[in-house]
Coordinates of C-alpha atoms and ligand atoms in Angstrom, one line a residue:
X1 CA -14.9 -38.0 -8.6
X2 CA -12.6 -36.2 -11.0
X3 CA -9.3 -35.3 -9.5
X4 CA -8.6 -32.0 -11.3
X5 CA -9.1 -29.3 -8.9
X6 CA -6.2 -27.3 -10.1
X7 CA -8.0 -24.9 -12.4
X8 CA -11.5 -26.2 -11.8
X9 CA -13.1 -23.0 -13.0
X10 CA -11.8 -23.3 -16.5
X11 CA -13.2 -25.7 -19.1
X12 CA -10.5 -27.9 -20.4
X13 CA -10.1 -28.9 -24.0
X14 CA -8.6 -32.2 -25.2
X15 CA -7.4 -32.6 -28.7
X16 CA -7.7 -36.2 -30.0
X17 CA -5.5 -36.9 -33.0
X18 CA -6.6 -40.2 -34.4
X19 CA -7.4 -41.4 -37.9
X20 CA -9.7 -44.3 -37.0
X21 CA -13.3 -43.2 -36.5
X22 CA -14.1 -46.0 -34.1
X23 CA -11.2 -45.1 -31.8
X24 CA -12.2 -41.4 -31.9
X25 CA -15.7 -42.5 -30.8
X26 CA -14.5 -44.6 -28.0
X27 CA -12.3 -41.9 -26.6
X28 CA -15.0 -39.3 -26.9
X29 CA -17.4 -41.6 -25.1
X30 CA -14.9 -41.9 -22.2
X31 CA -13.9 -38.3 -21.9
X32 CA -16.7 -36.0 -23.1
X33 CA -18.5 -36.0 -19.8
X34 CA -15.6 -34.2 -18.2
X35 CA -13.9 -32.4 -21.1
X36 CA -14.5 -30.5 -24.2
X37 CA -13.3 -32.7 -27.1
X38 CA -11.7 -31.6 -30.4
X39 CA -10.9 -34.1 -33.0
X40 CA -8.2 -34.1 -35.8
X41 CA -8.3 -36.9 -38.4
X42 CA -4.6 -36.6 -39.1
X43 CA -1.4 -34.9 -38.1
X44 CA -1.7 -32.0 -40.6
X45 CA -5.2 -31.2 -39.3
X46 CA -3.9 -31.4 -35.7
X47 CA -1.1 -28.8 -36.4
X48 CA -3.7 -26.6 -38.0
X49 CA -6.0 -26.7 -35.0
X50 CA -3.1 -26.0 -32.7
X51 CA -2.2 -23.0 -34.7
X52 CA -5.7 -21.5 -35.0
X53 CA -7.8 -22.6 -32.1
X54 CA -8.7 -19.9 -29.7
X55 CA -9.1 -21.8 -26.5
X56 CA -6.2 -23.3 -24.4
X57 CA -5.8 -26.9 -25.0
X58 CA -5.0 -28.9 -21.9
X59 CA -4.0 -32.2 -23.4
X60 CA -3.3 -33.9 -26.7
X61 CA -4.0 -37.6 -27.3
X62 CA -1.9 -38.6 -30.2
X63 CA -2.1 -41.7 -32.3
X64 CA 1.4 -42.7 -33.4
X65 CA 0.3 -44.7 -36.4
X66 CA -1.4 -42.4 -39.0
X67 CA -1.4 -41.8 -42.7
X68 CA -0.1 -38.5 -44.2
X69 CA 2.1 -37.6 -41.2
X70 CA 3.0 -40.1 -38.5
X71 CA 2.6 -39.4 -34.8
X72 CA 6.3 -39.0 -34.2
X73 CA 6.6 -36.2 -36.8
X74 CA 3.5 -34.5 -35.3
X75 CA 5.1 -34.9 -31.8
X76 CA 8.4 -33.3 -33.0
X77 CA 6.5 -30.5 -34.7
X78 CA 4.6 -29.6 -31.6
X79 CA 7.7 -29.7 -29.5
X80 CA 9.3 -27.2 -31.8
X81 CA 6.4 -24.7 -31.5
X82 CA 6.9 -22.5 -28.5
X83 CA 3.3 -21.6 -28.2
X84 CA 2.3 -25.3 -27.8
X85 CA 5.3 -27.1 -26.6
X86 CA 4.1 -27.3 -23.0
X87 CA 0.8 -29.0 -23.8
X88 CA 1.1 -32.5 -22.4
X89 CA 0.9 -35.2 -25.0
X90 CA -0.2 -38.8 -24.3
X91 CA 0.6 -41.1 -27.2
X92 CA -1.7 -43.9 -28.3
X93 CA 0.0 -46.9 -29.6
X94 CA -0.5 -50.6 -30.3
X95 CA 3.2 -51.2 -30.6
X96 CA 5.1 -51.7 -27.3
X97 CA 8.4 -50.8 -28.9
X98 CA 7.3 -47.2 -29.7
X99 CA 6.6 -46.2 -26.2
X100 CA 10.2 -45.4 -25.2
X101 CA 10.8 -43.3 -28.3
X102 CA 7.7 -41.3 -27.8
X103 CA 8.6 -40.6 -24.2
X104 CA 12.1 -39.5 -25.2
X105 CA 10.5 -37.2 -27.7
X106 CA 8.6 -35.5 -24.9
X107 CA 5.3 -37.4 -24.5
X108 CA 4.2 -37.6 -20.9
X109 CA 2.5 -41.0 -21.0
X110 CA 1.0 -43.6 -23.3
X111 CA -2.2 -45.5 -23.8
X112 CA -2.2 -48.8 -25.5
X113 CA -4.5 -50.2 -28.1
X114 CA -6.7 -52.0 -27.7
X115 CA -7.9 -49.6 -25.1
X116 CA -7.6 -50.3 -21.4
X117 CA -10.5 -50.0 -19.0
X118 CA -12.2 -46.6 -19.0
X119 CA -11.0 -45.8 -15.5
X120 CA -7.4 -46.3 -16.5
X121 CA -7.6 -44.0 -19.4
X122 CA -9.4 -41.4 -17.3
X123 CA -6.8 -41.6 -14.6
X124 CA -3.9 -41.1 -17.0
X125 CA -5.6 -38.2 -18.7
X126 CA -6.5 -36.5 -15.4
X127 CA -3.1 -37.1 -13.9
X128 CA -1.2 -35.7 -17.0
X129 CA -3.3 -32.6 -17.0
X130 CA -2.9 -32.1 -13.3
X131 CA 0.9 -32.6 -13.4
X132 CA 1.3 -30.2 -16.3
X133 CA -0.7 -27.5 -14.6
X134 CA 1.1 -28.0 -11.4
X135 CA 4.4 -27.7 -13.1
X136 CA 3.7 -24.0 -13.8
X137 CA 2.9 -23.3 -10.3
X138 CA 5.4 -25.3 -8.3
X139 CA 7.2 -22.1 -7.4
X140 CA 4.4 -20.6 -5.5
X141 CA 1.7 -21.9 -3.3
X142 CA -1.1 -21.2 -5.6
X143 CA -4.0 -20.4 -3.3
X144 CA -4.8 -17.9 -0.7
X145 CA -5.0 -19.9 2.5
X146 CA -8.0 -18.3 4.0
X147 CA -10.3 -18.1 1.0
X148 CA -8.9 -20.8 -1.3
X149 CA -9.0 -18.6 -4.4
X150 CA -5.8 -18.0 -6.4
X151 CA -3.1 -15.8 -5.0
X152 CA -2.1 -12.8 -7.1
X153 CA 0.9 -14.4 -8.7
X154 CA -0.9 -17.5 -10.0
X155 CA -3.9 -15.4 -11.0
X156 CA -1.7 -13.2 -13.2
X157 CA -0.1 -16.3 -14.7
X158 CA -3.5 -17.7 -15.7
X159 CA -4.9 -14.4 -16.9
X160 CA -1.9 -14.1 -19.1
X161 CA -2.6 -17.5 -20.5
X162 CA -6.3 -16.9 -21.0
X163 CA -5.5 -13.7 -22.8
X164 CA -3.1 -15.4 -25.1
X165 CA -5.6 -18.1 -26.1
X166 CA -8.6 -15.9 -26.2
X167 CA -7.4 -12.9 -28.1
X168 CA -9.9 -10.5 -29.4
X169 CA -12.5 -11.5 -26.9
X170 CA -13.5 -8.7 -24.6
X171 CA -12.8 -9.4 -21.0
X172 CA -13.3 -7.6 -17.7
X173 CA -10.7 -7.2 -14.9
X174 CA -12.8 -6.4 -11.9
X175 CA -11.3 -5.4 -8.5
X176 CA -13.6 -5.7 -5.5
X177 CA -13.0 -4.0 -2.3
X178 CA -15.0 -3.9 0.9
X179 CA -15.7 -0.4 2.2
X180 CA -14.2 0.4 5.6
X181 CA -13.3 -3.2 6.2
X182 CA -11.2 -2.3 9.2
X183 CA -14.3 -0.9 10.9
X184 CA -16.1 -4.2 10.2
X185 CA -13.2 -6.0 11.8
X186 CA -13.2 -3.7 14.8
X187 CA -17.0 -4.0 15.2
X188 CA -17.5 -7.7 14.8
X189 CA -14.0 -9.1 15.4
X190 CA -11.4 -10.6 13.2
X191 CA -13.1 -14.0 13.1
X192 CA -16.2 -12.5 11.6
X193 CA -14.1 -10.4 9.2
X194 CA -12.4 -13.6 8.0
X195 CA -15.7 -15.3 7.6
X196 CA -16.9 -12.4 5.4
X197 CA -13.8 -12.7 3.2
X198 CA -14.5 -16.4 2.7
X199 CA -18.1 -15.8 1.8
X200 CA -17.2 -13.1 -0.7
X201 CA -14.6 -15.4 -2.2
X202 CA -17.3 -18.1 -2.6
X203 CA -19.7 -15.7 -4.2
X204 CA -17.0 -14.6 -6.7
X205 CA -16.1 -18.2 -7.5
X206 CA -19.7 -18.8 -8.5
X207 CA -19.7 -15.7 -10.7
X208 CA -16.4 -16.8 -12.2
X209 CA -17.8 -20.2 -13.0
X210 CA -20.8 -18.8 -14.8
X211 CA -18.7 -16.3 -16.7
X212 CA -15.8 -18.4 -17.7
X213 CA -13.3 -16.8 -15.4
X214 CA -11.1 -16.9 -12.4
X215 CA -10.8 -15.2 -9.0
X216 CA -8.0 -14.1 -6.8
X217 CA -7.5 -12.4 -3.5
X218 CA -4.9 -9.8 -4.2
X219 CA -4.4 -8.6 -0.6
X220 CA -6.4 -7.9 2.5
X221 CA -9.9 -7.0 1.4
X222 CA -9.1 -6.7 -2.3
X223 CA -10.2 -9.4 -4.7
X224 CA -9.8 -9.6 -8.5
X225 CA -12.2 -11.3 -10.9
X226 CA -11.3 -11.9 -14.5
X227 CA -14.3 -12.8 -16.6
X228 CA -15.9 -12.5 -20.0
X229 CA -17.1 -9.0 -20.6
X230 CA -20.4 -8.0 -19.0
X231 CA -22.9 -5.4 -20.1
X232 CA -24.6 -4.7 -16.9
X233 CA -22.7 -4.1 -13.7
X234 CA -25.8 -3.1 -11.7
X235 CA -26.8 -6.7 -12.1
X236 CA -23.4 -7.9 -11.0
X237 CA -23.4 -5.7 -7.9
X238 CA -26.9 -6.9 -7.1
X239 CA -26.0 -10.5 -7.6
X240 CA -23.0 -10.2 -5.2
X241 CA -25.1 -8.4 -2.6
X242 CA -28.0 -10.8 -2.9
X243 CA -25.8 -13.9 -2.8
X244 CA -24.1 -12.6 0.3
X245 CA -27.4 -12.0 1.9
X246 CA -29.3 -15.1 0.8
X247 CA -26.6 -17.7 1.0
X248 CA -24.4 -16.3 3.8
X249 CA -26.7 -14.0 5.7
X250 CA -24.4 -11.1 5.3
X251 CA -26.1 -7.8 4.7
X252 CA -23.9 -5.3 6.6
X253 CA -21.1 -5.1 4.2
X254 CA -20.7 -2.6 1.4
X255 CA -18.7 -3.8 -1.6
X256 CA -17.4 -1.6 -4.4
X257 CA -16.1 -2.7 -7.8
X258 CA -13.6 -1.1 -10.2
X259 CA -13.8 -2.4 -13.7
X260 CA -11.3 -2.4 -16.6
X261 CA -12.5 -3.9 -19.9
X262 CA -10.2 -4.7 -22.7
X263 CA -9.8 -7.0 -25.6
X264 CA -6.1 -6.6 -26.1
X265 CA -3.5 -8.7 -24.7
X266 CA -2.4 -6.2 -22.1
X267 CA 0.0 -6.4 -19.3
X268 CA -2.0 -8.1 -16.5
X269 CA -0.5 -6.0 -13.7
X270 CA -1.6 -2.9 -15.6
X271 CA -5.1 -4.1 -15.9
X272 CA -5.3 -4.9 -12.2
X273 CA -3.8 -1.5 -11.3
X274 CA -6.4 0.3 -13.4
X275 CA -9.3 -1.6 -12.0
X276 CA -8.0 -0.9 -8.5
X277 CA -7.5 2.8 -9.3
X278 CA -11.1 3.3 -10.3
X279 CA -12.3 1.1 -7.4
X280 CA -10.4 3.3 -4.9
X281 CA -11.8 6.4 -6.5
X282 CA -15.3 5.6 -5.3
X283 CA -14.1 4.5 -1.8
X284 CA -16.0 7.2 -0.1
X285 CA -19.0 7.6 -2.4
X286 CA -22.4 7.0 -0.9
X287 CA -24.1 6.4 -4.3
X288 CA -21.6 4.6 -6.5
X289 CA -20.9 1.0 -6.1
X290 CA -19.0 0.4 -9.2
X291 CA -16.7 2.5 -11.4
X292 CA -15.6 1.8 -14.9
X293 CA -12.2 2.8 -16.1
X294 CA -12.8 5.1 -19.0
X295 CA -10.9 7.2 -21.5
X296 CA -10.7 10.1 -19.0
X297 CA -9.1 7.9 -16.4
X298 CA -6.7 6.7 -19.0
X299 CA -5.9 10.2 -20.2
X300 CA -5.4 11.3 -16.6
X301 CA -3.1 8.4 -15.9
X302 CA -1.2 9.0 -19.1
X303 CA -1.0 12.7 -18.3
X304 CA 0.6 11.9 -15.0
X305 CA 3.0 9.4 -16.5
X306 CA 4.0 12.0 -19.0
X307 CA 4.6 14.7 -16.4
X308 CA 6.8 12.3 -14.4
X309 CA 8.6 11.3 -17.6
X310 CA 9.2 14.9 -18.7
X311 CA 10.5 16.2 -15.4
X312 CA 14.2 16.0 -16.0
X313 CA 14.0 17.4 -19.4
X314 CA 11.9 20.3 -18.1
X315 CA 14.4 21.2 -15.4
X316 CA 17.2 21.1 -18.0
X317 CA 15.2 23.2 -20.5
X318 CA 14.1 25.7 -17.8
X319 CA 10.4 25.0 -18.5
X320 CA 9.6 25.8 -14.9
X321 CA 8.8 29.4 -14.3
X322 CA 8.6 31.1 -11.0
X323 CA 5.7 33.5 -10.6
X324 CA 5.5 36.0 -7.7
X325 CA 2.5 37.0 -5.8
X326 CA 2.7 40.2 -3.7
X327 CA 2.2 40.2 0.0
X328 CA 0.8 43.5 1.2
X329 CA 1.4 45.0 4.6
X330 CA -1.9 46.6 5.8
X331 CA -0.6 48.0 9.1
X332 CA -1.4 51.6 9.5
X333 CA -3.2 53.7 6.9
X334 CA -0.9 53.1 3.9
X335 CA -0.8 49.7 2.4
X336 CA 2.5 48.7 1.0
X337 CA 4.3 45.9 -0.8
X338 CA 6.1 43.9 1.9
X339 CA 7.3 40.8 0.2
X340 CA 6.3 38.1 -2.4
X341 CA 5.6 34.4 -2.5
X342 CA 7.4 32.4 -5.2
X343 CA 4.9 30.0 -6.9
X344 CA 6.0 27.6 -9.5
X345 CA 4.4 27.1 -12.9
X346 CA 5.3 24.7 -15.7
X347 CA 5.2 26.0 -19.2
X348 CA 5.2 22.7 -21.0
X349 CA 6.3 22.8 -24.7
X350 CA 3.4 20.6 -25.8
X351 CA 0.9 20.8 -22.9
X352 CA 1.1 24.5 -22.2
X353 CA 0.6 26.1 -18.9
X354 CA 0.3 23.6 -16.0
X355 CA -0.6 24.7 -12.5
X356 CA 1.3 23.3 -9.5
X357 CA -1.9 21.6 -8.2
X358 CA -1.4 19.1 -11.1
X359 CA 2.2 18.3 -10.6
X360 CA 3.3 19.0 -7.1
X361 CA 1.4 16.0 -5.6
X362 CA 3.0 13.8 -8.2
X363 CA 6.5 15.0 -7.5
X364 CA 5.8 14.8 -3.7
X365 CA 5.1 11.1 -4.3
X366 CA 8.3 10.3 -6.3
X367 CA 10.7 12.6 -4.6
X368 CA 11.3 15.0 -7.5
X369 CA 9.8 17.7 -5.4
X370 CA 13.2 18.2 -3.6
X371 CA 14.9 19.1 -6.8
X372 CA 12.1 21.3 -7.9
X373 CA 12.0 23.2 -4.7
X374 CA 15.7 23.8 -4.9
X375 CA 15.3 25.1 -8.3
X376 CA 12.7 27.6 -7.0
X377 CA 14.8 28.6 -4.0
X378 CA 17.6 29.4 -6.4
X379 CA 15.5 31.4 -8.8
X380 CA 14.0 33.3 -5.9
X381 CA 17.4 34.1 -4.4
X382 CA 18.7 35.3 -7.7
X383 CA 15.5 37.4 -8.2
X384 CA 16.0 39.2 -4.9
X385 CA 19.5 40.1 -5.9
X386 CA 18.4 41.2 -9.4
X387 CA 15.8 43.6 -8.0
X388 CA 18.3 44.9 -5.6
X389 CA 20.7 45.7 -8.4
X390 CA 18.1 47.0 -10.8
X391 CA 15.8 49.0 -8.5
X392 CA 17.8 49.3 -5.3
X393 CA 14.9 47.6 -3.5
X394 CA 15.2 44.7 -1.1
X395 CA 12.0 42.7 -1.4
X396 CA 12.0 39.5 0.7
X397 CA 10.6 36.5 -1.1
X398 CA 9.0 33.5 0.6
X399 CA 9.5 30.0 -1.0
X400 CA 7.7 26.8 -0.3
X401 CA 9.4 24.0 1.5
X402 CA 7.9 20.6 1.2
X403 CA 7.6 18.0 3.8
X404 CA 10.1 15.8 2.0
X405 CA 12.7 18.6 2.3
X406 CA 12.4 18.6 6.0
X407 CA 13.6 15.0 6.3
X408 CA 16.9 15.7 4.7
X409 CA 19.6 17.0 7.1
X410 CA 21.4 18.4 4.0
X411 CA 18.7 20.9 3.4
X412 CA 20.3 23.4 5.8
X413 CA 23.5 23.5 3.8
X414 CA 21.7 23.5 0.5
X415 CA 19.7 26.5 1.4
X416 CA 22.6 28.3 3.0
X417 CA 24.7 27.8 -0.1
X418 CA 22.0 29.1 -2.4
X419 CA 21.8 32.3 -0.4
X420 CA 25.6 32.7 -0.2
X421 CA 26.1 32.2 -3.9
X422 CA 23.4 34.6 -4.9
X423 CA 24.8 37.2 -2.5
X424 CA 21.6 37.9 -0.5
X425 CA 21.0 37.8 3.2
X426 CA 19.2 34.7 4.7
X427 CA 16.8 37.1 6.4
X428 CA 15.3 38.0 3.0
X429 CA 14.4 34.4 2.1
X430 CA 11.3 33.3 4.0
X431 CA 10.7 29.6 4.2
X432 CA 7.0 28.6 4.1
X433 CA 6.6 25.2 5.7
X434 CA 3.2 23.7 5.4
X435 CA 1.6 22.9 8.7
X436 CA 1.1 19.2 7.8
X437 CA 4.8 18.8 7.6
X438 CA 5.0 18.9 11.4
X439 CA 2.5 16.1 11.9
X440 CA 5.1 13.4 12.8
X441 CA 8.7 13.2 13.9
X442 CA 8.6 16.7 15.1
X443 CA 12.0 16.4 16.9
X444 CA 13.8 16.0 13.6
X445 CA 11.9 19.0 12.1
X446 CA 12.3 21.2 15.1
X447 CA 16.1 20.5 14.9
X448 CA 16.3 21.6 11.3
X449 CA 14.1 24.6 11.8
X450 CA 16.2 25.8 14.7
X451 CA 19.4 25.5 12.6
X452 CA 17.8 27.5 9.8
X453 CA 16.7 30.2 12.2
X454 CA 20.1 30.3 13.8
X455 CA 21.5 31.0 10.3
X456 CA 19.0 33.9 10.0
X457 CA 16.3 32.5 7.8
X458 CA 12.7 33.4 8.6
X459 CA 10.2 30.6 9.1
X460 CA 6.6 30.9 8.1
X461 CA 4.0 28.3 9.0
X462 CA 1.9 27.8 5.9
X463 CA -1.7 26.7 5.7
X464 CA -2.2 27.1 9.5
X465 CA -5.4 25.4 10.6
X466 CA -5.5 22.9 7.8
X467 CA -3.5 20.2 9.5
X468 CA -3.7 18.8 13.0
X469 CA -0.8 20.5 14.7
X470 CA -1.5 21.0 18.3
X471 CA -1.1 24.1 20.3
X472 CA 1.7 22.3 21.9
X473 CA 3.6 22.1 18.6
X474 CA 3.1 25.9 18.2
X475 CA 4.6 26.3 21.7
X476 CA 7.7 24.2 21.1
X477 CA 8.4 25.4 17.6
X478 CA 10.2 28.6 17.0
X479 CA 9.0 30.5 13.9
X480 CA 8.5 34.0 12.7
X481 CA 5.2 34.1 10.9
X482 CA 1.8 32.4 10.9
X483 CA -0.1 32.1 7.6
X484 CA -3.8 31.3 8.0
X485 CA -5.1 28.6 5.7
X486 CA -7.0 30.0 2.8
X487 CA -10.2 28.1 3.6
X488 CA -10.8 30.2 6.7
X489 CA -10.8 33.4 4.7
X490 CA -13.0 31.8 2.1
X491 CA -15.6 30.7 4.6
X492 CA -15.3 33.6 7.1
X493 CA -18.6 35.1 6.3
X494 CA -20.4 31.7 5.8
X495 CA -20.6 30.9 9.4
X496 CA -20.0 32.6 12.7
X497 CA -17.6 30.0 14.1
X498 CA -15.2 30.4 11.2
X499 CA -15.2 34.1 11.7
X500 CA -14.5 33.6 15.4
X501 CA -11.6 31.3 14.6
X502 CA -10.1 33.9 12.3
X503 CA -10.2 36.3 15.2
X504 CA -8.7 33.8 17.7
X505 CA -5.8 33.0 15.4
X506 CA -5.0 36.7 15.5
X507 CA -4.9 36.5 19.3
X508 CA -2.6 33.5 19.2
X509 CA -0.2 35.3 16.8
X510 CA -0.1 38.3 19.0
X511 CA 0.4 36.2 22.1
X512 CA 3.3 34.3 20.4
X513 CA 4.6 37.6 19.0
X514 CA 4.8 36.5 15.4
X515 CA 3.6 38.1 12.2
X516 CA 0.2 37.1 10.9
X517 CA -0.6 36.6 7.2
X518 CA -4.0 35.9 5.5
X519 CA -4.0 34.5 2.0
X520 CA -6.7 33.9 -0.5
X521 CA -8.2 37.3 0.1
X522 CA -10.4 38.2 -2.8
X523 CA -12.8 40.9 -1.5
X524 CA -12.8 44.3 0.1
X525 CA -15.1 42.9 2.8
X526 CA -12.6 40.2 3.7
X527 CA -9.8 42.7 3.7
X528 CA -11.6 45.1 6.0
X529 CA -12.5 42.4 8.5
X530 CA -8.9 41.1 8.6
X531 CA -7.6 44.6 9.2
X532 CA -10.1 44.9 12.0
X533 CA -8.7 41.6 13.4
X534 CA -5.2 43.1 13.3
X535 CA -3.8 40.9 10.5
X536 CA -0.4 42.2 9.4
X537 CA -0.1 41.0 5.8
X538 CA -2.5 40.1 3.1
X539 CA -2.0 38.0 0.0
X540 CA -4.7 37.3 -2.5
X541 CA -6.4 38.1 -5.8
X542 CA -7.8 41.2 -4.3
X543 CA -4.4 42.8 -4.7
X544 CA -2.9 40.6 -7.4
X545 CA -2.6 37.2 -8.9
X546 CA 0.8 35.6 -9.0
X547 CA 2.8 37.3 -11.9
X548 CA 5.9 36.6 -13.9
X549 CA 8.8 38.6 -12.7
X550 CA 8.7 41.4 -15.4
X551 CA 5.0 42.1 -14.7
X552 CA 5.6 42.0 -11.0
X553 CA 8.1 44.8 -11.4
X554 CA 5.1 47.1 -12.3
X555 CA 4.0 46.8 -8.7
X556 CA 7.1 48.6 -7.3
X557 CA 6.1 52.1 -6.3
X558 CA 2.4 51.3 -6.9
X559 CA -0.2 52.3 -4.3
X560 CA -2.3 49.6 -2.8
X561 CA -5.8 50.3 -1.6
Ligands
C2E1 P1 0.1 27.6 -1.3 O1 1.6 27.5 -0.8 O2 -0.9 27.6 -0.2 O3 0.0 28.8 -2.3 C1 -1.1 29.6 -2.3 C2 -2.0 29.3 -3.5 O4 -3.2 30.1 -3.5 C3 -1.4 29.5 -4.9 O5 -1.8 28.6 -5.8 C4 -1.9 30.9 -5.2 O6 -1.9 31.2 -6.6 C5 -3.3 30.7 -4.7 N1 -4.0 32.0 -4.4 C6 -3.4 33.2 -4.1 N2 -4.4 34.1 -3.9 C7 -5.6 33.5 -4.1 C8 -6.9 34.0 -4.0 O7 -7.2 35.1 -3.7 N3 -7.9 33.1 -4.3 C9 -7.6 31.8 -4.6 N4 -8.6 31.0 -4.8 N5 -6.3 31.3 -4.7 C10 -5.3 32.2 -4.4 P2 -0.9 27.9 -6.8 O8 0.1 28.8 -7.3 O9 -1.8 27.2 -7.7 O10 -0.2 26.8 -5.8 C11 -0.9 25.8 -5.2 C12 0.0 25.1 -4.2 O11 1.1 24.4 -4.9 C13 0.7 26.0 -3.2 O12 -0.2 26.3 -2.2 C14 1.8 25.1 -2.8 O13 1.4 24.2 -1.8 C15 2.2 24.4 -4.0 N6 3.3 25.1 -4.6 C16 3.4 26.1 -5.5 N7 4.7 26.3 -5.8 C17 5.4 25.5 -5.1 C18 6.9 25.2 -5.0 O14 7.7 25.9 -5.6 N8 7.2 24.2 -4.1 C19 6.3 23.5 -3.4 N9 6.8 22.6 -2.6 N10 5.0 23.7 -3.5 C20 4.6 24.7 -4.4
CA2 CA1 2.8 28.7 0.4
CA3 CA1 -0.9 28.3 1.8

């Protein structure tokens, strides 16, 4: 059996450089069962083939004694060419004295003429290829222990090489993931889980073999398949599922594929990321089993990258604008403007108006949110002062505080300094902290909140009911205001339970002796019901959308109904 299991899924090409027809034929006869053979009749032809041939060549058999250009010159030329210098070369010679020189010039082995027994030639060829392939991968153990497919590192290395040699051929990077694999493990045990991974790897190996490609296990239950471009992915999904069922008796696993096709020599890591991105996008879908990375995904990704990239410049150029949405007190018969919520917008010089839903999640991920929040706190504090000076009105403003802010002890000093510098009282800056910020590590957060309250700041629990904070958290936390999550208001007339909840939250607020805010109020009907439930403050499009500061000023002295 052939001993070349290093890249056994790729067809290997051997280039024979030999001027004598009979020798060409003998070598072809010996090797063509196992290898694809290319023949050059002389050195010049050989160099031309190396320059233009699109497949990776695994080995060169080079006759030293040739007309036009002798083997030594060819050898030297190849060793100078950085694209081909690593292809192992075995020299063919009838002259014992040349062997040493050839080896010094970089040949890996030699075959003597007249030719040795077939087995000897085969052994030398196989071994040279194997050694050269191993050399690239000595640094890493190349295969995943469990499934025997390539690990990510080696996979990337080979994909890079294939890309280089097969430029302009369209190829697919496909990431496969098992849906809810942790549940499978829990249900059937780790051993069965491992077995499933091995079976999937085997199925993918078959597919790779048929489609001229390679397979890797990237991590846990993620595999990557790099193959020639396919036109029909329904067929691919069916094949994988059928093979799992027919060959391995596995039918209770759902696999999903993310596909990124390209014919450019793109960064391998990028290709994998993109395929994985679209694979993860359909994680919870009941109807989609594959997802192809398309222009929209690309635009989306580029858009995100651009926003991240432009952040610092935007802060410096004051592209972020703070809008203000009124919060109306509905106690008693007369409604009146009680405060405002500061909401950030990005007026991007090229992209125009960008709403926070687009960029806040990005900046929460990379930490920029902390800087952005401080920017807003600063603007809001200055705005309070400005309205005091201009209209002799003190309108408290609430600002949003992100989860990330709450893990930084310095936040207390930062906020306090902002307030001092702008010359307003802490009690006029309300801090809206989203409920989900309390989920973990509550001790730390409780500590910070207590410090802020001691300094006089008002704490508002934002999006109440959206997270999982327990009643216990509510009892241990000291705060001033509860803001019901918008979706309750949105759904309050859709089902009785939600309406009941809206009422119960009011009881809780009264019991805890804190103010109660409802946001997202759009209709008179909602407003009336909330008033009936004794809600203190209402925020929503019914009264006004968030407005830039100059438009907001028109609300001063306005009557609300
Ligand atoms: P949020 O803190 O829950 O803010 C309320 C959102 O509801 C705002 O969206 C507001 O414009 C919108 N809204 C107000 N009334 C209505 C209504 O009647 N109907 C509907 N459908 N929506 C209404 P916006 O301004 O797009 O902000 C979205 C989220 O972005 C905010 O949710 C907040 O989580 C975040 N955000 C905004 N500005 C900042 C900021 O300066 N810092 C931080 N950390 N987050 C911010
Ligand atoms: Ca808020
Ligand atoms: Ca909210």
